[in-house]
PDB file of C-alpha atoms and ligand atoms in Angstrom:
ATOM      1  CA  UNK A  21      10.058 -35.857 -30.853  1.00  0.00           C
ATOM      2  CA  UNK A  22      10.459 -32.733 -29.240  1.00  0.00           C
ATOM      3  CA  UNK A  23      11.730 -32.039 -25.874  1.00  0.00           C
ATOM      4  CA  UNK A  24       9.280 -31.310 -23.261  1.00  0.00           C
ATOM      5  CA  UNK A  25      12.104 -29.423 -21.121  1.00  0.00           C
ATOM      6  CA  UNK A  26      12.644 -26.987 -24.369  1.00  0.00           C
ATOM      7  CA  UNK A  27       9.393 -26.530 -25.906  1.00  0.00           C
ATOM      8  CA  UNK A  28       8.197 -23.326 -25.191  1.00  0.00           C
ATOM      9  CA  UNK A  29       5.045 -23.035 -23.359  1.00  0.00           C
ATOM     10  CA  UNK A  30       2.440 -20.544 -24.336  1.00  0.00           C
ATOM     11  CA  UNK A  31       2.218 -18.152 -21.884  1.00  0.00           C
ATOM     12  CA  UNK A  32       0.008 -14.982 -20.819  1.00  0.00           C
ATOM     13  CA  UNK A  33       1.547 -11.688 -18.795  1.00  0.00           C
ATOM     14  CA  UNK A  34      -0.903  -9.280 -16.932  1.00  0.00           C
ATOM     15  CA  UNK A  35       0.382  -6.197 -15.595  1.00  0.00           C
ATOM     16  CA  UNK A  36      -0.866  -2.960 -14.097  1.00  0.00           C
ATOM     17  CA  UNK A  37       2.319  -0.791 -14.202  1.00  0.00           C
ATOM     18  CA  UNK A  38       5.932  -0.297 -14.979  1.00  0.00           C
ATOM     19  CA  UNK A  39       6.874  -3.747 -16.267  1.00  0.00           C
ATOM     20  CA  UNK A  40      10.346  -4.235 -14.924  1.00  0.00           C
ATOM     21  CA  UNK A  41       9.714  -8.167 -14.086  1.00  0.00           C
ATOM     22  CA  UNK A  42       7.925  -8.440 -17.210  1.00  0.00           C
ATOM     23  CA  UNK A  43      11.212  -6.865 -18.944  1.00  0.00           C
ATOM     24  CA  UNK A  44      13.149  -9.403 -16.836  1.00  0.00           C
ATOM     25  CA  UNK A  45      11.011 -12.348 -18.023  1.00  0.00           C
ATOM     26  CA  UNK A  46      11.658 -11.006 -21.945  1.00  0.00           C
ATOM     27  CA  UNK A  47      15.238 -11.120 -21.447  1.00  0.00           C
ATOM     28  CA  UNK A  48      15.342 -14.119 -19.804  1.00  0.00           C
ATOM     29  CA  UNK A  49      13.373 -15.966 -23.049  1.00  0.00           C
ATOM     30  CA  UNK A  50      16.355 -13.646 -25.451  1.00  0.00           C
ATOM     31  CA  UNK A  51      19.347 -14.452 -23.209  1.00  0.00           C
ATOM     32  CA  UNK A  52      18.654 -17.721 -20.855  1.00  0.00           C
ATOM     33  CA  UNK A  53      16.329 -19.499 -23.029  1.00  0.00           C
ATOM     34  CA  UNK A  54      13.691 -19.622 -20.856  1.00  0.00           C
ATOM     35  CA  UNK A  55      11.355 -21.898 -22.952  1.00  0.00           C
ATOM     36  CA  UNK A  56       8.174 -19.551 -22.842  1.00  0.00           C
ATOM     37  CA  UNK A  57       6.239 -18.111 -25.769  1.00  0.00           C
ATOM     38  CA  UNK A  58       4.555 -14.709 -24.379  1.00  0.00           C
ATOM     39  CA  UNK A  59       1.466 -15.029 -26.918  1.00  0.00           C
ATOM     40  CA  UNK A  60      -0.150 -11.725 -25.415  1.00  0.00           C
ATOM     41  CA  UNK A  61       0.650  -8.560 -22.716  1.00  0.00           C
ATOM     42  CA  UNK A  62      -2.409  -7.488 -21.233  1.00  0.00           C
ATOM     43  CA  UNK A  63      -2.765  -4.714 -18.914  1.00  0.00           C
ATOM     44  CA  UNK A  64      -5.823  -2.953 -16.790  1.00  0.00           C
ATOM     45  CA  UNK A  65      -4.395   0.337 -17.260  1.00  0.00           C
ATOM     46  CA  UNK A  66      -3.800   2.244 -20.639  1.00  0.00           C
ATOM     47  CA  UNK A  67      -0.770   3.961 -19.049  1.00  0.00           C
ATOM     48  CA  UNK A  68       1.405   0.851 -18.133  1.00  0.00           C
ATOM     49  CA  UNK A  69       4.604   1.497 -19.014  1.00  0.00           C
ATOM     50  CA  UNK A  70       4.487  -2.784 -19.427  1.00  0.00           C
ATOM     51  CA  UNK A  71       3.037  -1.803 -22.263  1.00  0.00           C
ATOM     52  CA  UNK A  72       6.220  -0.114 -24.490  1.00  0.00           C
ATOM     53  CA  UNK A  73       7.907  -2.555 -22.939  1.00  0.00           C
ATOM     54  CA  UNK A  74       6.214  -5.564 -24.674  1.00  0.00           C
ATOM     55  CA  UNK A  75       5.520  -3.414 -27.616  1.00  0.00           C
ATOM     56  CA  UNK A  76       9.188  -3.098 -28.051  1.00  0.00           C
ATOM     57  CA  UNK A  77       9.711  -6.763 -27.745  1.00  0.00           C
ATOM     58  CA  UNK A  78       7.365  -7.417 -30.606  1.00  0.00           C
ATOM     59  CA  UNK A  79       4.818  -8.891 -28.179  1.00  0.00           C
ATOM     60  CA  UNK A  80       1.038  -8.379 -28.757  1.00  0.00           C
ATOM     61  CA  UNK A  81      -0.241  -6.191 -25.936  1.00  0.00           C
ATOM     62  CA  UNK A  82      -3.927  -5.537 -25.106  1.00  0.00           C
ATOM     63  CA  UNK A  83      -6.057  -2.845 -22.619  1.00  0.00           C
ATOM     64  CA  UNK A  84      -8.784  -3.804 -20.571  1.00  0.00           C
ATOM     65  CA  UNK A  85      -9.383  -1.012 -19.076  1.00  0.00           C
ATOM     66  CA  UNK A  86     -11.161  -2.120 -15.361  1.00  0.00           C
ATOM     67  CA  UNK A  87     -13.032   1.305 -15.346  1.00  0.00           C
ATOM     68  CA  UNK A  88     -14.859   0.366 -17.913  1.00  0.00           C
ATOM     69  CA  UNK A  89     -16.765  -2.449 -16.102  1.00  0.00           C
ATOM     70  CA  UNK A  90     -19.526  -2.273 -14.117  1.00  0.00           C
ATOM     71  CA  UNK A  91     -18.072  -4.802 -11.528  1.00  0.00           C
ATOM     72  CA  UNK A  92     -15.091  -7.185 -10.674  1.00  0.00           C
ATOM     73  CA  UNK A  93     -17.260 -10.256 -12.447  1.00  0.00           C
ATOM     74  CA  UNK A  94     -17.534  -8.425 -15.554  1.00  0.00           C
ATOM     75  CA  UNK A  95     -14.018  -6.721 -15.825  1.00  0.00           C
ATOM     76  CA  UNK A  96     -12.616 -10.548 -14.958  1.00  0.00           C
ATOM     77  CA  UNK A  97     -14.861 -12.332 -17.505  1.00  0.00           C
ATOM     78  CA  UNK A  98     -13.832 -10.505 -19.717  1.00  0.00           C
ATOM     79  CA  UNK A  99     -10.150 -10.493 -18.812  1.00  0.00           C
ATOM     80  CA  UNK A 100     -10.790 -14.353 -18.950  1.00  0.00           C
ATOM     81  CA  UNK A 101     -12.116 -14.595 -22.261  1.00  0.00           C
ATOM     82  CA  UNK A 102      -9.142 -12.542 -24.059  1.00  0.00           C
ATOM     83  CA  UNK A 103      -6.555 -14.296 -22.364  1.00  0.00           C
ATOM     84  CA  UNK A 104      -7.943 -18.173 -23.045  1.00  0.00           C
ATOM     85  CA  UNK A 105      -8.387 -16.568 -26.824  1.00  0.00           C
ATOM     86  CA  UNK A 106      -4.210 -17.440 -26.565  1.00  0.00           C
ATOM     87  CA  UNK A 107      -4.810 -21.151 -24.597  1.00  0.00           C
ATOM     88  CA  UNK A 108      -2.151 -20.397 -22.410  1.00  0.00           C
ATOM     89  CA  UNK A 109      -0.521 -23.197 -20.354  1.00  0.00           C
ATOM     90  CA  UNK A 110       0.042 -20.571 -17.772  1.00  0.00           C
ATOM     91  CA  UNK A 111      -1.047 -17.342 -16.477  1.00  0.00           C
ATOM     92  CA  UNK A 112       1.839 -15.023 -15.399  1.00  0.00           C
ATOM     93  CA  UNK A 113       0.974 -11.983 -12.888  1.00  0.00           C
ATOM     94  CA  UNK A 114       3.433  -9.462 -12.888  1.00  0.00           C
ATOM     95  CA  UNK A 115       2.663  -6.599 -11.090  1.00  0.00           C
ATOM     96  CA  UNK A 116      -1.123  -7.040 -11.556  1.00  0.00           C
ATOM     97  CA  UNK A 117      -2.854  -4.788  -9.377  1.00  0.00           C
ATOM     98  CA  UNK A 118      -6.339  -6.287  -9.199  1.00  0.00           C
ATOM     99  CA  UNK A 119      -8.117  -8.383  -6.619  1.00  0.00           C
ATOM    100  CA  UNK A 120      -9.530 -11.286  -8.792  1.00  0.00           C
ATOM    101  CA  UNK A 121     -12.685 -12.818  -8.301  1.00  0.00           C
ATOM    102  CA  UNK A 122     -12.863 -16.602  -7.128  1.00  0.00           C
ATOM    103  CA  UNK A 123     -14.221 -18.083 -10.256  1.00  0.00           C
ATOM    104  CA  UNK A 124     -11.494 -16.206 -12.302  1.00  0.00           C
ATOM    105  CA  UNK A 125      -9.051 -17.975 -10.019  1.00  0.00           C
ATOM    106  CA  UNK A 126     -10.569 -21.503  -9.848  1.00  0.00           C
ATOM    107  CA  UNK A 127     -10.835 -21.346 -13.738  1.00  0.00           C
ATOM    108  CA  UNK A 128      -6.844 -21.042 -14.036  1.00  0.00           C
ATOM    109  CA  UNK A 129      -6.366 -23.024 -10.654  1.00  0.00           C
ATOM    110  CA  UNK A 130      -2.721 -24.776 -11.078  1.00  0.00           C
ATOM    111  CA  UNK A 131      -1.769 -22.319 -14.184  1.00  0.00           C
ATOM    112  CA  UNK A 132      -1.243 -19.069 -12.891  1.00  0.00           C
ATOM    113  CA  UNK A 133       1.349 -17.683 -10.778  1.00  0.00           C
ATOM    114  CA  UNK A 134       1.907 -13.926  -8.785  1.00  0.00           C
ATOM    115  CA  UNK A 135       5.370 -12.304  -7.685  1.00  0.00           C
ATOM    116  CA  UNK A 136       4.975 -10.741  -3.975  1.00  0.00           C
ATOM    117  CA  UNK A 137       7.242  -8.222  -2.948  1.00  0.00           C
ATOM    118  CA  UNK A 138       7.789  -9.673   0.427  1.00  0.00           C
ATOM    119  CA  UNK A 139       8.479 -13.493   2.166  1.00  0.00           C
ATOM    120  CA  UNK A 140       5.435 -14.655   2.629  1.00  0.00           C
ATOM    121  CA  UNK A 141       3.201 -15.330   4.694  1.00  0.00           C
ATOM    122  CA  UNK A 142       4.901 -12.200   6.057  1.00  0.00           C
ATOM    123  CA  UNK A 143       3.203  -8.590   4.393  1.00  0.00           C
ATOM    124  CA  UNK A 144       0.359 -10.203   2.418  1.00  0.00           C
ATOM    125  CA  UNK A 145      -1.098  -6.535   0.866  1.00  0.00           C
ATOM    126  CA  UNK A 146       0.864  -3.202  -0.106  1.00  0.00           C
ATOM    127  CA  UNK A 147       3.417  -0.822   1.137  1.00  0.00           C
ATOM    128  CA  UNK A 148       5.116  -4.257   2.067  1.00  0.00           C
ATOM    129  CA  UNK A 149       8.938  -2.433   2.186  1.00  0.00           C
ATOM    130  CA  UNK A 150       7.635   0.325   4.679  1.00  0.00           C
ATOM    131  CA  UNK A 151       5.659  -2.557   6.771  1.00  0.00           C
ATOM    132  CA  UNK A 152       8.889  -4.293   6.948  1.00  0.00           C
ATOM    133  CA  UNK A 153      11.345  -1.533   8.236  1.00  0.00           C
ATOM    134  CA  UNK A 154       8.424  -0.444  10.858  1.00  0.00           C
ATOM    135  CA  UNK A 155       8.301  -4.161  12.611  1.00  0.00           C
ATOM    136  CA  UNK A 156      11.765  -4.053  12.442  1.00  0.00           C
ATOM    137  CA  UNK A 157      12.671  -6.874   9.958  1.00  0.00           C
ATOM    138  CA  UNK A 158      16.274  -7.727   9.374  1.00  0.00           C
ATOM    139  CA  UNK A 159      15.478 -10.100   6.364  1.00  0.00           C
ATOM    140  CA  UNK A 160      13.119  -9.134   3.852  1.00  0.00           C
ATOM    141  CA  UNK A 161      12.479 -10.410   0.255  1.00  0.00           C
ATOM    142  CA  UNK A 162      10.071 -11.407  -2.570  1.00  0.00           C
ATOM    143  CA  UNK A 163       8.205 -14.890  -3.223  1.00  0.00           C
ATOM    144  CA  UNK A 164       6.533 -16.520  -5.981  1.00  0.00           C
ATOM    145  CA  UNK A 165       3.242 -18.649  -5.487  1.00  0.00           C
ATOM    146  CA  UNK A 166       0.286 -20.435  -7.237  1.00  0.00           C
ATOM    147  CA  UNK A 167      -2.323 -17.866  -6.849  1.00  0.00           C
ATOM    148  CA  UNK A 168      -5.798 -19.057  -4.962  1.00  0.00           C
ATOM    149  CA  UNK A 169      -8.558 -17.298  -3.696  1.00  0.00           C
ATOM    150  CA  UNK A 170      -6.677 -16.182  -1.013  1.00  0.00           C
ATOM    151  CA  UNK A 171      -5.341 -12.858  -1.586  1.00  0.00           C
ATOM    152  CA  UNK A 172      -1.283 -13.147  -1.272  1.00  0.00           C
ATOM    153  CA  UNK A 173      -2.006 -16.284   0.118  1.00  0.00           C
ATOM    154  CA  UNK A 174      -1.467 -19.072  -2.495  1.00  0.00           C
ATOM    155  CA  UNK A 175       1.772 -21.815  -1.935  1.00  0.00           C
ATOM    156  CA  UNK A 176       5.010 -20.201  -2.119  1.00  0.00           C
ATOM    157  CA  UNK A 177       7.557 -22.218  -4.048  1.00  0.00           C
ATOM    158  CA  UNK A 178      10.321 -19.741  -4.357  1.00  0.00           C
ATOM    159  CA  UNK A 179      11.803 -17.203  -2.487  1.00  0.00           C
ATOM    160  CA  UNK A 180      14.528 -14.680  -2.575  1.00  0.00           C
ATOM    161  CA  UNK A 181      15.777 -12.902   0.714  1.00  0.00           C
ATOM    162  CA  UNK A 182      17.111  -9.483   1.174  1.00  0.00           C
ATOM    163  CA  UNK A 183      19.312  -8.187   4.302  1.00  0.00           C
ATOM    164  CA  UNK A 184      17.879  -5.349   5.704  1.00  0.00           C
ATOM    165  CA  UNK A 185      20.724  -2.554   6.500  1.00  0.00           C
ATOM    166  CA  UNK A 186      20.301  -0.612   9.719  1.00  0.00           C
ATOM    167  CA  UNK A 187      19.258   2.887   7.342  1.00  0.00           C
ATOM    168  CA  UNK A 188      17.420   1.653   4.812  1.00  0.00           C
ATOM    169  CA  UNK A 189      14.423   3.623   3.652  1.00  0.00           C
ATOM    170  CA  UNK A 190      11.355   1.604   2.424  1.00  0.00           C
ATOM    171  CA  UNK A 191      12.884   2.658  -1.513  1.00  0.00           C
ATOM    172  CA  UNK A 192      16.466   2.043  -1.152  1.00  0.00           C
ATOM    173  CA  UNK A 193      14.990  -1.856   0.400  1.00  0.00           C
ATOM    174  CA  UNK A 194      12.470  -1.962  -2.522  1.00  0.00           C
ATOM    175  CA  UNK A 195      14.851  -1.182  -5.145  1.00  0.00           C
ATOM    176  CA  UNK A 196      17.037  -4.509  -3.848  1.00  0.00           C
ATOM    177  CA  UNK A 197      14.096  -6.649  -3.159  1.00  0.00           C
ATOM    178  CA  UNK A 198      13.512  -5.628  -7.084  1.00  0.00           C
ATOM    179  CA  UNK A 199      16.661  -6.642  -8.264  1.00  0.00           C
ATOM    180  CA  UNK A 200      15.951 -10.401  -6.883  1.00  0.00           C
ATOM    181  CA  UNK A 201      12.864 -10.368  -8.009  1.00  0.00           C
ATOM    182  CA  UNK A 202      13.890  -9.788 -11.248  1.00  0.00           C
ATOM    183  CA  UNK A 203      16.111 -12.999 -10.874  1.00  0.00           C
ATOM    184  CA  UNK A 204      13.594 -14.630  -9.050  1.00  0.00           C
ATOM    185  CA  UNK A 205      10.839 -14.757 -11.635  1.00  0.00           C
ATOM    186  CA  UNK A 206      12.585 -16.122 -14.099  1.00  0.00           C
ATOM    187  CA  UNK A 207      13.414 -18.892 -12.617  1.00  0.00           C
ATOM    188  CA  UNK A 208      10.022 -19.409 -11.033  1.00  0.00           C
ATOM    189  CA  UNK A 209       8.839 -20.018 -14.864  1.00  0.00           C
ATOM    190  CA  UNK A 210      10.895 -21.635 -15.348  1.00  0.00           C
ATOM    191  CA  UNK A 211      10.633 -24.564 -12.913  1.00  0.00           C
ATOM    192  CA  UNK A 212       6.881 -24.333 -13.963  1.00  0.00           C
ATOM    193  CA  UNK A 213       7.507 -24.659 -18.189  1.00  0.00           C
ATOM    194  CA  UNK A 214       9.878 -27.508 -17.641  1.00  0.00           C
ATOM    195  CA  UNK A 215       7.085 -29.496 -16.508  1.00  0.00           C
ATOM    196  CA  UNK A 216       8.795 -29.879 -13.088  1.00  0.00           C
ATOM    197  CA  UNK A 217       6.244 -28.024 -11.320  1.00  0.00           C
ATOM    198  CA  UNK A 218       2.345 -27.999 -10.208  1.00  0.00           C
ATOM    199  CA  UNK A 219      -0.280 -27.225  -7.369  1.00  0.00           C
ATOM    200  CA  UNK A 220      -1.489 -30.921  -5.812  1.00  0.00           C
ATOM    201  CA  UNK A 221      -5.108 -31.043  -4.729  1.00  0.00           C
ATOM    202  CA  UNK A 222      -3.716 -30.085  -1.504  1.00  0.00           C
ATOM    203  CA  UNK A 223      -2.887 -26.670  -2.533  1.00  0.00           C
ATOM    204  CA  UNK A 224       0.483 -28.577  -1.805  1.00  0.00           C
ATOM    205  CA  UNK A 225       3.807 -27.843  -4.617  1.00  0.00           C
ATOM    206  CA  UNK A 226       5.077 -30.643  -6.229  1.00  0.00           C
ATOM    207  CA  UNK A 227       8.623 -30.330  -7.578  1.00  0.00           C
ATOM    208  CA  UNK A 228      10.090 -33.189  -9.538  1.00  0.00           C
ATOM    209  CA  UNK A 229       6.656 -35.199  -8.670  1.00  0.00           C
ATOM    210  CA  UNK A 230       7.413 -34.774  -4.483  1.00  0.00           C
ATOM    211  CA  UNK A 231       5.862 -32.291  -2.078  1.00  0.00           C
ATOM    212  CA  UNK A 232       8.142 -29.267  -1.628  1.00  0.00           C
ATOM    213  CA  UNK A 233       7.992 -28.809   2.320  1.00  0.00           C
ATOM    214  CA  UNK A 234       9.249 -25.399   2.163  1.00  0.00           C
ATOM    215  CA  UNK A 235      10.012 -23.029  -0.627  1.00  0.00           C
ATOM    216  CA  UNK A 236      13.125 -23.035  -2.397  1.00  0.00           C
ATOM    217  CA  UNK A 237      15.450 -20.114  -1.919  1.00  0.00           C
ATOM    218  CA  UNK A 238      17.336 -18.270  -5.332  1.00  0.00           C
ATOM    219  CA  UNK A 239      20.734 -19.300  -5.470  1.00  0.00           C
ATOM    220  CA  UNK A 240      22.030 -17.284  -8.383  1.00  0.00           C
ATOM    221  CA  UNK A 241      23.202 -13.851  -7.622  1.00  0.00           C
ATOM    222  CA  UNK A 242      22.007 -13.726  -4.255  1.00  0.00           C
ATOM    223  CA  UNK A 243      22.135 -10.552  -1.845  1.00  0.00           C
ATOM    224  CA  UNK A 244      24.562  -9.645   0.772  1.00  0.00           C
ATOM    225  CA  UNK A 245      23.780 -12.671   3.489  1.00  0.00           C
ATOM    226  CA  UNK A 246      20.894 -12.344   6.047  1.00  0.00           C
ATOM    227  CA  UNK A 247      21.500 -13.211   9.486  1.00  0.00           C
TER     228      UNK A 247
HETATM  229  C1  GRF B 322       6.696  -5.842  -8.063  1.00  0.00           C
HETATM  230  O1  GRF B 322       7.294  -5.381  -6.884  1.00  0.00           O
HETATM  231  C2  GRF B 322       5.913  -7.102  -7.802  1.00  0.00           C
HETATM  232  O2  GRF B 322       6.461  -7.897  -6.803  1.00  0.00           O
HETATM  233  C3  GRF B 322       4.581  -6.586  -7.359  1.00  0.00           C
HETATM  234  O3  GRF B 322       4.351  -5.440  -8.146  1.00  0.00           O
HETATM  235  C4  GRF B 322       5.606  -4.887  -8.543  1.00  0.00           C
HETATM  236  C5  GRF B 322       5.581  -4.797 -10.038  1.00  0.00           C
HETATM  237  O4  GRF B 322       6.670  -4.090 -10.551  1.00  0.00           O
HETATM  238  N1  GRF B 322       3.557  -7.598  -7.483  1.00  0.00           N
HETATM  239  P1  GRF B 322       6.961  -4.089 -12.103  1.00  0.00           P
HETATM  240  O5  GRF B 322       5.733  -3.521 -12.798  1.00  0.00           O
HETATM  241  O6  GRF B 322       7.221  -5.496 -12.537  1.00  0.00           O
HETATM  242  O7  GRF B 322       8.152  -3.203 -12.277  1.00  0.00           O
END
């Protein structure tokens, strides 16, 4: 019998842009094992440079191009219907730039997961590196959480934390938070295709089976220490 910490779990990746977590994710399955199988890329814009990326990796990639839909209910129904053409055991956003319609979200309720550029609850939105420098933040950092209806607002599970340095400009700070994310995403899969990880009917996060009271922080590579 097979192992259910090794089998690979189908996955799908949406993505609006450059793809540098996706890339992560791909060379964490090549190099780390990472037991996923990325059945499909799918992006909202033509243009994603996601798109070469996956290309490259041999991955099937697909456009639905939001333009073309009259509304959000359409675009995401029919977003819906391509991806569950894979049956994916999980839904991975990675820099997905679309606000997704409730039903969309119930349907994959417990399955799909975002990457936030920011410790949440803290900078739900965009522009979250700028946002942080102007209130004066001396810890910034990404998070990873169950997506809900609630924009930004689904559980966290995992975080990774960034120092702020007295002259940072919101790129120089983005480009580090980056760097743990791409660590941080990973390993956010991971937790979630070794079976260790799901959404209770709480909207609480059950790891190994008990409710995580506060999301985990990366361990592996981390930045220069917050205070
Ligand atoms: C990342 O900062 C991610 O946290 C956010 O969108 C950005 C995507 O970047 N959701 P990339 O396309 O993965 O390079």
């Amino acid at each position: 019998m097979s192992d259910p910490a090794t089998t690979p779990i189908p996955v799908v990746i949406l993505i609006s842009g450059r793809g540098s977590n996706l890339h992560a994710i791909i060379e964490a399955v090549e190099q780390d094992g990472l037991p996923i199988e990325i059945r499909a890329v799918i992006s909202n814009r033509p243009a994603a440079g996601g798109l070469q990326v996956a290309a490259e990796a041999g991955i099937a990639t697909d456009v639905i191009d939001h333009t073309e839909f009259t509304g959000r209910a359409a675009f995401d129904h029919a977003l819906q219907a391509r991806i569950d053409a894979c049956q994916p055991e999980l839904v991975i956003l990675a820099g997905f730039m679309r606000i997704l319609t409730e039903d969309f979200v119930t349907h994959y309720r417990g399955r799909m997961l975002n990457i936030h550029p920011s410790l949440l609850p803290e900078f739900p939105g965009l522009n979250t590196h700028q946002r942080a420098l102007d209130a004066g933040c001396r810890v910034h950092g990404a998070s990873v959480h169950f997506v809900t209806a609630d924009m930004d607002g689904g559980p966290v599970f995992l975080q990774a934390r960034v120092a702020v340095r007295a002259d940072d400009t919101a790129e120089q700070l983005a480009s580090r938070v980056l760097e743990q994310e791409h660590q941080l995403y990973p390993q956010a899969i991971r937790l979630f295709a070794e079976g260790r990880l799901s959404l209770g009917d709480n909207d609480d996060v059950l790891l190994d089976a008990s409710v995580l009271e506060q999301p985990l922080q990366l361990t592996a590579r981390a930045d220069t220490p917050c205070s």
